[in-house]
Coordinates of C-alpha atoms in Angstrom, one line a residue:
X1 CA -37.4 7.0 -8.3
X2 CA -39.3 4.5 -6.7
X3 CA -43.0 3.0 -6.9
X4 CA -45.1 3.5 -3.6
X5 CA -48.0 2.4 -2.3
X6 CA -50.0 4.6 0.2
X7 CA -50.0 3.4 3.6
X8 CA -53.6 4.1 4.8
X9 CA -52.9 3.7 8.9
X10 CA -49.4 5.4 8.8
X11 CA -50.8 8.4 6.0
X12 CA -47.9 7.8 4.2
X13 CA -46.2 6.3 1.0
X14 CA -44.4 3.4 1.0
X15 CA -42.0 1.6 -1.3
X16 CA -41.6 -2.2 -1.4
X17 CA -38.7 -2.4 1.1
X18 CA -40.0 -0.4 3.4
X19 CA -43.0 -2.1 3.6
X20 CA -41.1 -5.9 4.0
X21 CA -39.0 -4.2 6.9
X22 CA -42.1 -4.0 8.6
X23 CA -43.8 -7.2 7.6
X24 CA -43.8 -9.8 11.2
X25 CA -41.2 -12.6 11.3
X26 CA -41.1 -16.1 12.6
X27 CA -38.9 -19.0 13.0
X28 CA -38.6 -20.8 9.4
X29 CA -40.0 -24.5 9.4
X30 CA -37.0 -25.3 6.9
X31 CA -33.7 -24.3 8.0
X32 CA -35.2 -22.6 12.0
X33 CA -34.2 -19.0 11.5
X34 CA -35.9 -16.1 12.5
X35 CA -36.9 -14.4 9.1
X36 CA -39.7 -13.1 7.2
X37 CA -42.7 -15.0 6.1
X38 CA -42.5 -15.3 2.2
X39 CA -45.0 -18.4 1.7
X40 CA -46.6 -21.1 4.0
X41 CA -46.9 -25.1 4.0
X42 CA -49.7 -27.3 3.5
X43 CA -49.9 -27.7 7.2
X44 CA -49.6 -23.7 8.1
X45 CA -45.9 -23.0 8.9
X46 CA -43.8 -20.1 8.2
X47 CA -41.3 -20.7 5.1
X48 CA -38.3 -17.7 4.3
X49 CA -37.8 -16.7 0.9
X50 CA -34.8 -18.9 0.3
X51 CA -36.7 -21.7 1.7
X52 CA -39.4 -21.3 -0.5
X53 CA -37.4 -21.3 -3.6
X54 CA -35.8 -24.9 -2.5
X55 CA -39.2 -26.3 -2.6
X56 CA -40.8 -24.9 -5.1
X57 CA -38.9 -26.1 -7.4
X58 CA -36.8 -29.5 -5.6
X59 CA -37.6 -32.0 -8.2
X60 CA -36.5 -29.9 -11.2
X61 CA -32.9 -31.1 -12.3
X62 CA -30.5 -28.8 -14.5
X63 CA -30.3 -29.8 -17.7
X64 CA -26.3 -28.5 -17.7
X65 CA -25.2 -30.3 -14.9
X66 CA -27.7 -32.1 -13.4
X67 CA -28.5 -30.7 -9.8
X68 CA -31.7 -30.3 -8.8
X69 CA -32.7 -26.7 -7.2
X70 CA -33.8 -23.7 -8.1
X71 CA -34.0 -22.9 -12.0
X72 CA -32.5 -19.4 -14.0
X73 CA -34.8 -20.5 -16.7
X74 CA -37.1 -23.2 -17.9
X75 CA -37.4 -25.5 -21.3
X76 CA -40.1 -24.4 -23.2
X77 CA -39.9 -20.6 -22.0
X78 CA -40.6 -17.8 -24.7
X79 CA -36.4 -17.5 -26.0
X80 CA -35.8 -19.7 -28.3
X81 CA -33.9 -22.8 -27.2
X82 CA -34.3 -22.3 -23.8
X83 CA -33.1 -25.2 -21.2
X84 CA -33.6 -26.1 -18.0
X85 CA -30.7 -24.0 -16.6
X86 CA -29.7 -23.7 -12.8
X87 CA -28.5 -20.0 -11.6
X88 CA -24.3 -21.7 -11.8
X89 CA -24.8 -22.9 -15.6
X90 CA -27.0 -19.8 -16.6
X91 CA -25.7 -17.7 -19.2
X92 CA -26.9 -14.1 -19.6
X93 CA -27.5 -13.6 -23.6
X94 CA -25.1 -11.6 -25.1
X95 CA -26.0 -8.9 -28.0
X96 CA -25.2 -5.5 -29.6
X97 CA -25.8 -3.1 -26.8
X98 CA -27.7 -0.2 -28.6
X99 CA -26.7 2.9 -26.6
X100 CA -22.6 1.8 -26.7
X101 CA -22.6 -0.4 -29.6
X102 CA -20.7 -3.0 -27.7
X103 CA -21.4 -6.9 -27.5
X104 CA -22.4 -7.4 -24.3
X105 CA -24.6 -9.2 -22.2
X106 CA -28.0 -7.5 -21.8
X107 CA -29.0 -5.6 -18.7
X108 CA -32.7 -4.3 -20.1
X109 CA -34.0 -5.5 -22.9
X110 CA -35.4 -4.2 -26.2
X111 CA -39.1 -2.9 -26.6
X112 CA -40.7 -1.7 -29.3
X113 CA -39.3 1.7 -28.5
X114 CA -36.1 0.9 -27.0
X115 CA -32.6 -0.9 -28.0
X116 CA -31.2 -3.7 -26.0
X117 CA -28.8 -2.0 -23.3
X118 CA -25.7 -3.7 -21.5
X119 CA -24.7 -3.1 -17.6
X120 CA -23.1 -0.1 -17.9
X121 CA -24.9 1.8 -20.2
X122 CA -27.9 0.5 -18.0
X123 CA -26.6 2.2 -14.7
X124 CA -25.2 5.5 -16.5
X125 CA -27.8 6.5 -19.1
X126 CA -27.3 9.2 -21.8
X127 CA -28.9 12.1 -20.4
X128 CA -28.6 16.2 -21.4
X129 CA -26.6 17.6 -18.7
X130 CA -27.4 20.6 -17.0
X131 CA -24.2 21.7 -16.6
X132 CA -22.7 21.2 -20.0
X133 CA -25.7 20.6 -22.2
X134 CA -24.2 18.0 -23.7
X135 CA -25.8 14.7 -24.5
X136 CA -23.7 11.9 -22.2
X137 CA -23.2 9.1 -19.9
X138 CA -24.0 10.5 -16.4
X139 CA -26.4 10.7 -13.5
X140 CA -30.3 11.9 -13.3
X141 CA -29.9 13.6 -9.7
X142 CA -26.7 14.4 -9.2
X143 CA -26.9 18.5 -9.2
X144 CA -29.6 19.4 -6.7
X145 CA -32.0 17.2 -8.9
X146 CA -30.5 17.2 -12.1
X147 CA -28.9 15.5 -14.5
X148 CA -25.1 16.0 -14.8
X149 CA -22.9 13.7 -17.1
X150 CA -19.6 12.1 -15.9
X151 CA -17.3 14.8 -17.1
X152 CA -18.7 17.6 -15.5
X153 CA -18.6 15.3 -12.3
X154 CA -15.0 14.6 -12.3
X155 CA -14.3 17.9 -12.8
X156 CA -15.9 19.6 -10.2
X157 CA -14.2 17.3 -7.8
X158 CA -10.5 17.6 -9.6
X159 CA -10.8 21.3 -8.7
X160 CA -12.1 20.5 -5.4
X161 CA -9.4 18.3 -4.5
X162 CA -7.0 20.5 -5.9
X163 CA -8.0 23.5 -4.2
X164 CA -5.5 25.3 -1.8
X165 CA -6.9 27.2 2.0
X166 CA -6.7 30.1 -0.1
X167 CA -9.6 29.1 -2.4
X168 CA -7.6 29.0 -5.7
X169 CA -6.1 26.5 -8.1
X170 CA -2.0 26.6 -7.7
X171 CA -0.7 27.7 -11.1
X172 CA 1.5 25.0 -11.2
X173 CA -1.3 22.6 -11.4
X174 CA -3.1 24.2 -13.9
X175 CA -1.8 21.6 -16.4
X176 CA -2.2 18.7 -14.4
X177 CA -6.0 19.9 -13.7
X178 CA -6.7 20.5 -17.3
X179 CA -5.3 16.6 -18.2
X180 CA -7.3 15.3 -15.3
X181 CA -10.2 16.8 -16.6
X182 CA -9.7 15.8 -20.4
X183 CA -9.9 11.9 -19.3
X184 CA -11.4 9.7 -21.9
X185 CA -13.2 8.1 -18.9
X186 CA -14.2 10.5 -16.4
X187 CA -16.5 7.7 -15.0
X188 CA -13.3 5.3 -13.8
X189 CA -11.6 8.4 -12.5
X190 CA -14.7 9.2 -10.3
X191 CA -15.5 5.1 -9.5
X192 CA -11.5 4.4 -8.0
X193 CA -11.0 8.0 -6.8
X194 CA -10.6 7.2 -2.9
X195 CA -8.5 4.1 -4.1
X196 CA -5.7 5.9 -6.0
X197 CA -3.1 6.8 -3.8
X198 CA -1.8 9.2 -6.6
X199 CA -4.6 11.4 -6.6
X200 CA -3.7 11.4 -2.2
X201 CA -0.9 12.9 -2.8
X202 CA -2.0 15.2 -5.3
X203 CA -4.6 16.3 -2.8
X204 CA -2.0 16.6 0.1
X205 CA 0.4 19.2 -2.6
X206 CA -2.9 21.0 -3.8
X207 CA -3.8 22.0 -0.2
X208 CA 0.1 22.6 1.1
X209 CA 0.2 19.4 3.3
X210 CA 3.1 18.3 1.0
X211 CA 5.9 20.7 -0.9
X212 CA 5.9 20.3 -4.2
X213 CA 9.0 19.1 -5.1
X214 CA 11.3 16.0 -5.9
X215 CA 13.1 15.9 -2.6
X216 CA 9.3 15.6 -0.9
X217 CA 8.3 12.7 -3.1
X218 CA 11.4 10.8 -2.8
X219 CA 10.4 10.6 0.8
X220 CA 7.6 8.4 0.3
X221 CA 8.5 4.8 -0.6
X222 CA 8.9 4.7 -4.6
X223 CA 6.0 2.4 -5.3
X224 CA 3.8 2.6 -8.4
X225 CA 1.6 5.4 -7.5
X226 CA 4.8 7.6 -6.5
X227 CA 6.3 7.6 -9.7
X228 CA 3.2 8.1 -11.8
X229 CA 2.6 11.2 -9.7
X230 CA 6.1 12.5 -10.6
X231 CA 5.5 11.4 -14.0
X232 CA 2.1 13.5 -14.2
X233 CA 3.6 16.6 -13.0
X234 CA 6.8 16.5 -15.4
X235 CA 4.8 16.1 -17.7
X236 CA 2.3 19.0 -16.7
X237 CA 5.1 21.5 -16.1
X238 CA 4.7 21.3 -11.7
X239 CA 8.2 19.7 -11.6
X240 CA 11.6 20.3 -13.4
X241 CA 12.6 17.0 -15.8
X242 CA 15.4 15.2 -14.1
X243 CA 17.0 11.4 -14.7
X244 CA 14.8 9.5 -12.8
X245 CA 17.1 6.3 -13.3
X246 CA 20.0 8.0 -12.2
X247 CA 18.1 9.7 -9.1
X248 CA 17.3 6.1 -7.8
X249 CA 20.7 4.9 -8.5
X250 CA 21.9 8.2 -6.5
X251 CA 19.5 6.9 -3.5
X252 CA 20.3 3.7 -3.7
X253 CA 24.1 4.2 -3.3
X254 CA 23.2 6.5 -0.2
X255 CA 21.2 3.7 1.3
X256 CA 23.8 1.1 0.9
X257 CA 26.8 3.4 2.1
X258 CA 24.8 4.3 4.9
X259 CA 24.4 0.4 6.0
X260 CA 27.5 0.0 6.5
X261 CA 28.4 0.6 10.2
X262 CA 33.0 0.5 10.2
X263 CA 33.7 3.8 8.9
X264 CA 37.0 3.2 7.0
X265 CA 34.8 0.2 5.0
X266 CA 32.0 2.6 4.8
X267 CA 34.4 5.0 3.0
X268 CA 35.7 2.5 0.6
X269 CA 32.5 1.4 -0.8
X270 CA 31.4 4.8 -1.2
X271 CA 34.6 5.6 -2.9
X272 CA 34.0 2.8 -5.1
X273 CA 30.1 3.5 -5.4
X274 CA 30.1 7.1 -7.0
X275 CA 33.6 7.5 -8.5
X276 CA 34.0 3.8 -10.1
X277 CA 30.4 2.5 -10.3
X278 CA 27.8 5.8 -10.4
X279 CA 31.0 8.2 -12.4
X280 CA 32.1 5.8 -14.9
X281 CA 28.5 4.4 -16.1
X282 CA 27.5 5.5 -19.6
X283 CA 24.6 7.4 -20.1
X284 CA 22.4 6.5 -23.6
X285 CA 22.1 9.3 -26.7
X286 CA 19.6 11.5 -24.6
X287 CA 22.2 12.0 -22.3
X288 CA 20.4 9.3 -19.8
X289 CA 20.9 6.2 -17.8
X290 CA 19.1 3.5 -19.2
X291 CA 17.5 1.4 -16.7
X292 CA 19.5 -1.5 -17.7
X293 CA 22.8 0.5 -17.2
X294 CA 21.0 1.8 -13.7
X295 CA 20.6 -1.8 -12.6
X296 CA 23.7 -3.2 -13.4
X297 CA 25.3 -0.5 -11.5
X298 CA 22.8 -1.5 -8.5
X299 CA 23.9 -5.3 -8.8
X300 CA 27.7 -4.2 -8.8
X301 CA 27.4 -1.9 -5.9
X302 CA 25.5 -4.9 -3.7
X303 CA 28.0 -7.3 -4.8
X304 CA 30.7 -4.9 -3.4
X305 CA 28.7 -4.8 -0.1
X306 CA 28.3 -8.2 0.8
X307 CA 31.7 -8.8 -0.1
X308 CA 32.7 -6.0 2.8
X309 CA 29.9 -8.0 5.2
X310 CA 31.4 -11.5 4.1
X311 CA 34.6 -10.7 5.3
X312 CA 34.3 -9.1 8.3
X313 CA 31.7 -12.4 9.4
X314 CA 35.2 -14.0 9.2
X315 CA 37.0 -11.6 11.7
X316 CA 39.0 -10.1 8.7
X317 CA 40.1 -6.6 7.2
X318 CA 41.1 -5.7 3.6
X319 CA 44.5 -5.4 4.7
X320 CA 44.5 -9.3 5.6
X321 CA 42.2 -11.2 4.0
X322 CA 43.4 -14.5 3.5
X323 CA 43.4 -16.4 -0.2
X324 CA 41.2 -19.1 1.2
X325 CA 38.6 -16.9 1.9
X326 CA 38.9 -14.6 -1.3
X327 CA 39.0 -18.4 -3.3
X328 CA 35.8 -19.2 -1.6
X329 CA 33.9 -16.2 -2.8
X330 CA 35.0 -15.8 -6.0
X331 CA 33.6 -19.5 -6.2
X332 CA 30.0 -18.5 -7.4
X333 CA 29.5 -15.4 -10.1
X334 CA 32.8 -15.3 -10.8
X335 CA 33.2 -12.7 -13.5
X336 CA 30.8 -10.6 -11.3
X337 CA 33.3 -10.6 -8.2
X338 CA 36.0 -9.8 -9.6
X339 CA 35.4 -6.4 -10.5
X340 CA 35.4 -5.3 -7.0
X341 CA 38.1 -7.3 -5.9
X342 CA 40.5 -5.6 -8.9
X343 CA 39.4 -2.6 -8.2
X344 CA 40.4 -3.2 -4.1
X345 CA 43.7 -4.3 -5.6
X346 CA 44.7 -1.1 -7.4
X347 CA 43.7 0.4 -4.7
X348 CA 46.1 -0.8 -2.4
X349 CA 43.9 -3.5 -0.4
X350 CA 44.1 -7.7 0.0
X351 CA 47.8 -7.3 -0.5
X352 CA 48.6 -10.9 0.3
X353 CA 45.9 -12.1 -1.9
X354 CA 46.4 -13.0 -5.5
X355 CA 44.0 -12.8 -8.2
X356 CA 42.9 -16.0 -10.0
X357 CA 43.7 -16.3 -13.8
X358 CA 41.8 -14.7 -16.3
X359 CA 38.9 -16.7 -18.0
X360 CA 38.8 -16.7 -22.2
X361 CA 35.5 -15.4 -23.1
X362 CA 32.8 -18.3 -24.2
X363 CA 31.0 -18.5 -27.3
X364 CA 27.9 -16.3 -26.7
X365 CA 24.6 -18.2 -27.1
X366 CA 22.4 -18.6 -29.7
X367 CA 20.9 -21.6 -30.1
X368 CA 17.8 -20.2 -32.0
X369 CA 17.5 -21.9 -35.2
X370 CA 17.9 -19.1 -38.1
X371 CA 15.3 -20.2 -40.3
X372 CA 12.9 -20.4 -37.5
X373 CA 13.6 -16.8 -36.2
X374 CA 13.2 -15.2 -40.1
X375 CA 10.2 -17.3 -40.5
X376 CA 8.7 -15.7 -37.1
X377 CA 10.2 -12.4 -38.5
X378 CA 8.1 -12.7 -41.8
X379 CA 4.8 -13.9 -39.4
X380 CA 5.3 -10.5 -37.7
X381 CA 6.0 -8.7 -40.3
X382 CA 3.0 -9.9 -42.9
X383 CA 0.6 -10.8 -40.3
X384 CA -1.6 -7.9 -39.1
X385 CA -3.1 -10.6 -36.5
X386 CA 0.3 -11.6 -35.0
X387 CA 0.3 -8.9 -32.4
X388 CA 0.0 -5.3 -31.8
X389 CA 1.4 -2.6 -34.2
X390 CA 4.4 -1.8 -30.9
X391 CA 5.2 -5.1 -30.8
X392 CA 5.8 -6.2 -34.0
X393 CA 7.7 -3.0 -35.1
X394 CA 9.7 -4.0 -32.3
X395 CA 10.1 -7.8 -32.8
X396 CA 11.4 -7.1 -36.4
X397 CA 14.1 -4.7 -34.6
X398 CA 15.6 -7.3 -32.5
X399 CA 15.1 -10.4 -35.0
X400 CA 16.4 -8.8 -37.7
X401 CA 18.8 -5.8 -36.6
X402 CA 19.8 -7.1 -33.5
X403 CA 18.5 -4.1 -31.4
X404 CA 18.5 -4.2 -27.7
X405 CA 15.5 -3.8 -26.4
X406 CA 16.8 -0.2 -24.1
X407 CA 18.3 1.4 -27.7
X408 CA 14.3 0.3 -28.9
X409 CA 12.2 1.9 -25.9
X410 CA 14.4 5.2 -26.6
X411 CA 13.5 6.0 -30.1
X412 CA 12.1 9.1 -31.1
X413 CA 10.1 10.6 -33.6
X414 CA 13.3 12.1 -34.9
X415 CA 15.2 9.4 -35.8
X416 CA 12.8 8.3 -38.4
X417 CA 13.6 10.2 -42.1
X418 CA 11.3 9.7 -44.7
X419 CA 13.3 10.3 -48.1
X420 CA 12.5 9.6 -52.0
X421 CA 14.2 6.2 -51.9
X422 CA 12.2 5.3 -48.9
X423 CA 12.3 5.3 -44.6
X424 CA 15.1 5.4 -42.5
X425 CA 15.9 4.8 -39.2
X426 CA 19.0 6.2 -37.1
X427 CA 20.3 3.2 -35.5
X428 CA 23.7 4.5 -35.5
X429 CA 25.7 6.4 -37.2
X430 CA 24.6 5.5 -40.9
X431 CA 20.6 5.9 -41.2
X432 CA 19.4 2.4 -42.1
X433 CA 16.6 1.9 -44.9
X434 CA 13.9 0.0 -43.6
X435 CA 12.6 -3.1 -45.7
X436 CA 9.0 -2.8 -46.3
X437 CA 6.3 -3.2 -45.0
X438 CA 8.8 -2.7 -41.9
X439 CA 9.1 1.0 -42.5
X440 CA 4.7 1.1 -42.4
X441 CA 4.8 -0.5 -39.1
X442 CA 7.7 2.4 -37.9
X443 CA 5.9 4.9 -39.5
X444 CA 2.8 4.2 -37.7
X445 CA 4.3 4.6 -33.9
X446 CA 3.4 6.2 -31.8
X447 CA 0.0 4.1 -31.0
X448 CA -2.0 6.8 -28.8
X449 CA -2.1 4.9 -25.5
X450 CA -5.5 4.5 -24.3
X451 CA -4.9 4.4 -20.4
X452 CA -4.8 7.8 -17.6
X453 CA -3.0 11.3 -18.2
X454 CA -0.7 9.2 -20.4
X455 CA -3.3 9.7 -23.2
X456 CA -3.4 13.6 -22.5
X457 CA 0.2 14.2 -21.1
X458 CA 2.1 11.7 -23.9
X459 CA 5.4 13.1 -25.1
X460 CA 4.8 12.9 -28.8
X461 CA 8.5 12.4 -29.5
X462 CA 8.9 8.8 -28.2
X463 CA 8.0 6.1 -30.6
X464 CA 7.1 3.6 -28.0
X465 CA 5.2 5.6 -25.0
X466 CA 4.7 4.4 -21.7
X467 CA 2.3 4.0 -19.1
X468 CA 3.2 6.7 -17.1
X469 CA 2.7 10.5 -18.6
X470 CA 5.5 12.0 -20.4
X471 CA 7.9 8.9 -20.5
X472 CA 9.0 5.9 -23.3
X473 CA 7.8 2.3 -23.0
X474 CA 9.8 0.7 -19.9
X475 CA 11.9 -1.8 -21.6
X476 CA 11.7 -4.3 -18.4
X477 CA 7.7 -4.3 -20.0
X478 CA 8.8 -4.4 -23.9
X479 CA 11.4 -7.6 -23.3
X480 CA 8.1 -9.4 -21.2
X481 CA 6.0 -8.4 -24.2
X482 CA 8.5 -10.0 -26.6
X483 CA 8.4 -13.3 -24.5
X484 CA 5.1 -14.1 -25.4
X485 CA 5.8 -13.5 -28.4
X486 CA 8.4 -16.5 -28.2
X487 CA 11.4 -14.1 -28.7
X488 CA 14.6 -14.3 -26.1
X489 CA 16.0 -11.0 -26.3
X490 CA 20.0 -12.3 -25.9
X491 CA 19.6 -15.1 -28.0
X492 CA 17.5 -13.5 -30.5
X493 CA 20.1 -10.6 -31.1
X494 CA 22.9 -13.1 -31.1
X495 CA 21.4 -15.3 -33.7
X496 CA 20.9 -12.1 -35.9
X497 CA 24.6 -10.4 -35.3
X498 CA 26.1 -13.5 -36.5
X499 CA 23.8 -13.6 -39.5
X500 CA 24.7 -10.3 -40.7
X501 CA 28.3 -10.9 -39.1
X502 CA 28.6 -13.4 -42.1
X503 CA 26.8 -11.8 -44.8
X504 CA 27.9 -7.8 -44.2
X505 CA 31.2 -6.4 -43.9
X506 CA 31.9 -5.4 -40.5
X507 CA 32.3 -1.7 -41.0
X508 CA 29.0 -1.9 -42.7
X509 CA 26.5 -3.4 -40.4
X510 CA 29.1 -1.6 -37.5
X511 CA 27.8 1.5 -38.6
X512 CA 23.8 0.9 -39.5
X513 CA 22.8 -1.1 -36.4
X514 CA 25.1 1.3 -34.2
X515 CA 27.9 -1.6 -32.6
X516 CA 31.2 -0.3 -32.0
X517 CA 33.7 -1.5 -34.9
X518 CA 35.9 -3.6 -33.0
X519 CA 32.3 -5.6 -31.3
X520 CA 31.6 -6.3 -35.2
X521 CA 34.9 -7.5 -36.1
X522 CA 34.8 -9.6 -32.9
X523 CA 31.2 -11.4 -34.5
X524 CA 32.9 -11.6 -37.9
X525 CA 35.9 -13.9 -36.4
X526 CA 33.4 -15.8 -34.6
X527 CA 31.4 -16.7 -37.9
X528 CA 34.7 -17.3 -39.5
X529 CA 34.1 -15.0 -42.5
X530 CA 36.6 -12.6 -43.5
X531 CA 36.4 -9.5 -45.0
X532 CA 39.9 -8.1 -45.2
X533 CA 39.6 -8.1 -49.0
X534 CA 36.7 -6.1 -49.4
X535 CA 38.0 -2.2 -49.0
X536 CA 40.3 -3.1 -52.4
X537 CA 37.3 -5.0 -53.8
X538 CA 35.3 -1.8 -53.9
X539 CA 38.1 0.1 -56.2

C-alpha cells in the first residue's frame, strides 16, 4: 500500500515515484549529467539529488573520521549523545526487538503503541493467516489479497514442486514432503529456493525427469548438494540405506581402473584394487567403512597407479623394471610405496628387483606436555563457556581416553548404560565408567541440530548428528572442530595412551578404551613400565 495523490490533468492517482518519473530533467550544474531537478543554485541552475546533498552540507566535518560530506546524523539531535556522524561511521542503534525479542538494530521504531522492531520482523510482520489462522511471520497479500504466513507458503510450493504429470504426490516422497514442510524456518526455505540445487533435483524425481534411485544420483558429480539429497531421502524412506563410504570407494576404484589404457596393467591394478585394497579393508562395529578407512584405501589405490604410469614414462614393464628406478621411487613416502611394490612381488612381478630393508618403527609423537593437556581437559570439562556441549564431550574423549575421532562420530545412543554405580560408555569390550561431570556432558548428546531436514529427519540413535539428514557428525568436521580448540588429534591420543600405558595394566585399559591387547602391550614397553607381576598380584 502506497500513499497517492490525485493527478488532476491525467484523472488519476499517483504515488511518489510515479510522479518523479515524470518530473522534466536537465543537465546537472555539478557533475553535467542529465537527471532530475531536485533543488536549484543561487544563480538558477539545475542541481540532482546527489548533488544537492554535497552542498548542502560541504562544510560539515565527521566527528568519527573527519571528512566533510553529507551527515547520518547531527550533534545536538533529539537521541541522546548524538555526533556529527557521516553515513561510513554511522551506527544504527541496537535494542531489544519487541516482536522477536532479539538484540538487534532497529528498523521502526517504538511509539506509544508500538515496540521497537528489527529488519526482519519489519519486512515479515505477525499477521493471522488466512490459511492457517494462526498468528505468524508472513505476508499481507500473498493469497489473492490476504495474508498468509511463511509456513503455509512453503508448503504450498513443496507440494507444487513435488507434484508428478499425474497431479499427485509420489508415495515415496510423502516423508520427505512432510520434513520439508515441518522446517523451523519456512522463510529461508522459500528466500534460497531457486538457489538450492538439492531442491532441483528433487523437482526433476517428483515430476519423473530423474529415476529415483542411487545409480541415477551417482550420475551427477558428488558435490554437496548431491549427497544431502541422498541423505534426505534415506532418511525419508524414498531410498534403501547403503554404505555411502564404501559406494564412493567402489566408484572411485572403477574410475581409476578405467584410466588406465595397457590392459594387462589395467588388470593388475584392479586385481590389486578390489581383492587387496577394497576386500581386505575393515569395516567399523556398524558393519561400515569409516571415512578414514575409505580414504586411506583411496590414497593406496592412487599410489599403486602412478606407480604403473611412472614406470611405463620410463619405457619399462613389471617384468623388467630396473632397481635404479624402483630405488628412485621408493625415495619419497617410503612406507607408503612399499605396499604395492610387496604386493607386485608375491605376485610374481619386478623379479630382478630387490626390496630395500625393513625400517624399525619410530617412537610415535607426542610432544604435548601432559600437565597441559589435563589442565585443558579439566577447562573443558568444568567450564560451561569453553565450547559447545559436542565438543567438549568429545575433547574429554580423545584427551583423556585416547579416542579416535571416527570410533567418536559413530557412537550411539546405545552404547551409553546408565546403572546404580553411575554411566557407562562401550568403548570396547568392558563398558567404561565415566568420571563426572563427564558422564552429564554424554548424557546430554544428542544436541538437536538446528539447521534443514537434519532437525526433522535426525537419526536419534547417533550421539553426534550431522549436517546432513539421517547421518553422524563427519569426523573430517569433528577433528577441525577440535583444532580450534587447540587439540592435535595424533598427538593428543598419543600423549594420553602413554599416560594410561604407565599407570593401567595393559589388559585393563586394552579392554575399556577398545585397543587390541598386543597395541597396549606395545605402549606399555614404550613407557618402560612393566606389569608382568600384576595377574599374581591380584590373588
Amino acid at each position: 500500500m502506497k500513499t497517492l495523490r490525485w493527478n488532476h490533468a491525467l484523472d488519476r492517482g499517483e504515488c511518489r515515484a510515479c510522479r518523479a518519473r515524470r518530473s522534466p530533467t536537465e543537465p546537472c550544474s555539478g557533475c553535467g549529467k542529465q537527471r532530475r531537478v531536485n533543488a536549484r543554485t543561487d544563480d538558477g541552475g539545475a542541481l540532482c539529488v546527489t548533488c544537492y546533498a554535497h552542498t548542502r552540507t560541504a562544510q560539515d566535518a565527521c566527528d568519527e573520521c573527519g571528512s566533510i560530506g553529507p551527515l547520518a546524523t547531527r550533534a545536538g539531535g533529539k537521541r541522546d549523545g548524538s555526533r556529527n556522524l557521516c553515513p561510513r561511521c554511522y551506527r544504527n542503534p541496537k535494542r531489544t526487538c519487541g516482536i522477536c525479542g532479539r538484540l538487534k538494530r532497529v528498523a521502526l521504531k517504538a511509539t506509544t503503541t508500538t515496540p521497537d522492531v528489527c529488519p526482519t520482523c519489519y519486512q515479515a510482520p505477525v499477521i493471522d493467516c488466512s490459511i492457517c489462522g494462526q498468528q505468524a511471520l508472513g505476508r499481507r497479500t500473498t493469497n489473492h489479497g490476504h495474508s498468509r504466513c511463511f509456513a503455509c507458503q512453503a508448503t504450498q510450493q513443496i507440494d507444487a514442486a513435488l507434484t508428478g504429470p499425474d497431479g499427485t504426490i509420489r508415495p515415496e516422497l510423502k516423508g520427505v514432503r512432510d520434513a520439508l514442510t515441518e522446517l523451523r524456518q519456512p522463510r529461508s526455505l522459500l528466500s534460497n529456493w531457486h538457489d538450492l540445487p538439492s531442491l532441483h533435483l528433487l523437482t526433476a524425481i517428483a515430476q519423473g525427469r530423474l529415476d529415483l534411485s542411487h545409480d541415477a544420483l551417482d550420475a551427477h558429480p558428488q558435490v554437496f548438494s548431491v549427497t544431502y539429497l541422498r541423505a534426505m531421502l534415506v532418511a525419508g524412506g524414498a531410498l534403501p540405506p547403503r554404505d555411502e563410504n564404501a559406494a564412493r570407494l567402489h566408484r572411485y576404484v572403477a574410475e581409476a581402473v578405467a584410466d588406465i589404457t595397457d590392459p594387462e596393467l589395467r588388470g593388475v591394478l584392479s586385481r590389486y584394487a578390489r581383492w587387496h585394497v577394497v576386500g581386505r579393508a575393515k569395516t567399523d562395529r556398524h558393519g561400515h567403512l569409516t571415512a578414514h578407512v575409505a580414504a586411506r584405501c583411496r590414497n593406496d589405490i592412487h599410489t599403486a597407479h602412478a606407480f604403473l604410469d611412472y614406470n611405463t614414462a620410463l619405457g619399462h614393464d613389471l617384468n623388467d623394471c630396473p632397481q635404479a628406478c624402483l630405488d628412485a621411487w621408493l625415495t619419497t613416502r617410503r612406507s607408503a610405496r612399499l605396499s604395492f611394490i610387496r604386493w607386485l612381488k608375491r605376485s610374481g612381478y619386478l623379479s630382478q628387483a630387490r626390496l630395500p630393508d625393513p625400517v624399525a618403527n619410530k617412537h610415535p609423537g607426542h610432544d604435548i606436555d601432559p600437565e597441559e593437556q589435563l589442565a585443558l581437559a579439566r577447562r573443558l570439562l568444568h567450564d560451561p563457556d569453553a565450547a559447545s556441549t559436542e565438543d567438549r564431550a568429545a575433547a574429554c574423549l580423545i584427551l583423556l581416553y585416547a579416542q579416535p575421532v571416527t570410533k567418536i562420530t559413530a557412537l550411539t545412543s546405545s552404547d551409553i548404560k546408565v546403572r546404580d554405580a553411575g554411566t557407562y560408555l562401550a568403548l570396547g569390550a568392558e563398558p567404561l565408567l565415566l568420571i563426572p561431570p563427564l558422564d552429564a556432558l554424554v548424557t546430554a548428546l544428542p544436541v538437536a541440530k538446528p539447521f534443514g531436514t537434519a532437525s526433522t529427519l535426525a537419526d536419534a540413535r547417533w550421539l553426534f548428528t550431522g549436517k546432513n539428514a539421517g547421518t553422524h557428525l563427519h569426523p573430517a568436521s569433528l577433528m577441525r572442530r577440535m583444532n580450534q580448540l587447540g587439540i592435535i588429534s595424533r598427538a593428543s591420543r598419543n600423549t594420553a595412551l602413554l599416560h594410561l600405558a604407565a599407570t593401567t595394566p595393559p589388559a585393563v585399559f586394552a579392554s575399556l578404551i577398545g585397543i587390541h591387547i598386543t597395541t597396549a602391550t606395545r605402549w606399555v614397553e614404550l613407557t618402560g613400565s612393566a606389569w608382568n607381576k600384576y595377574a599374581a598380584a591380584r590373588h
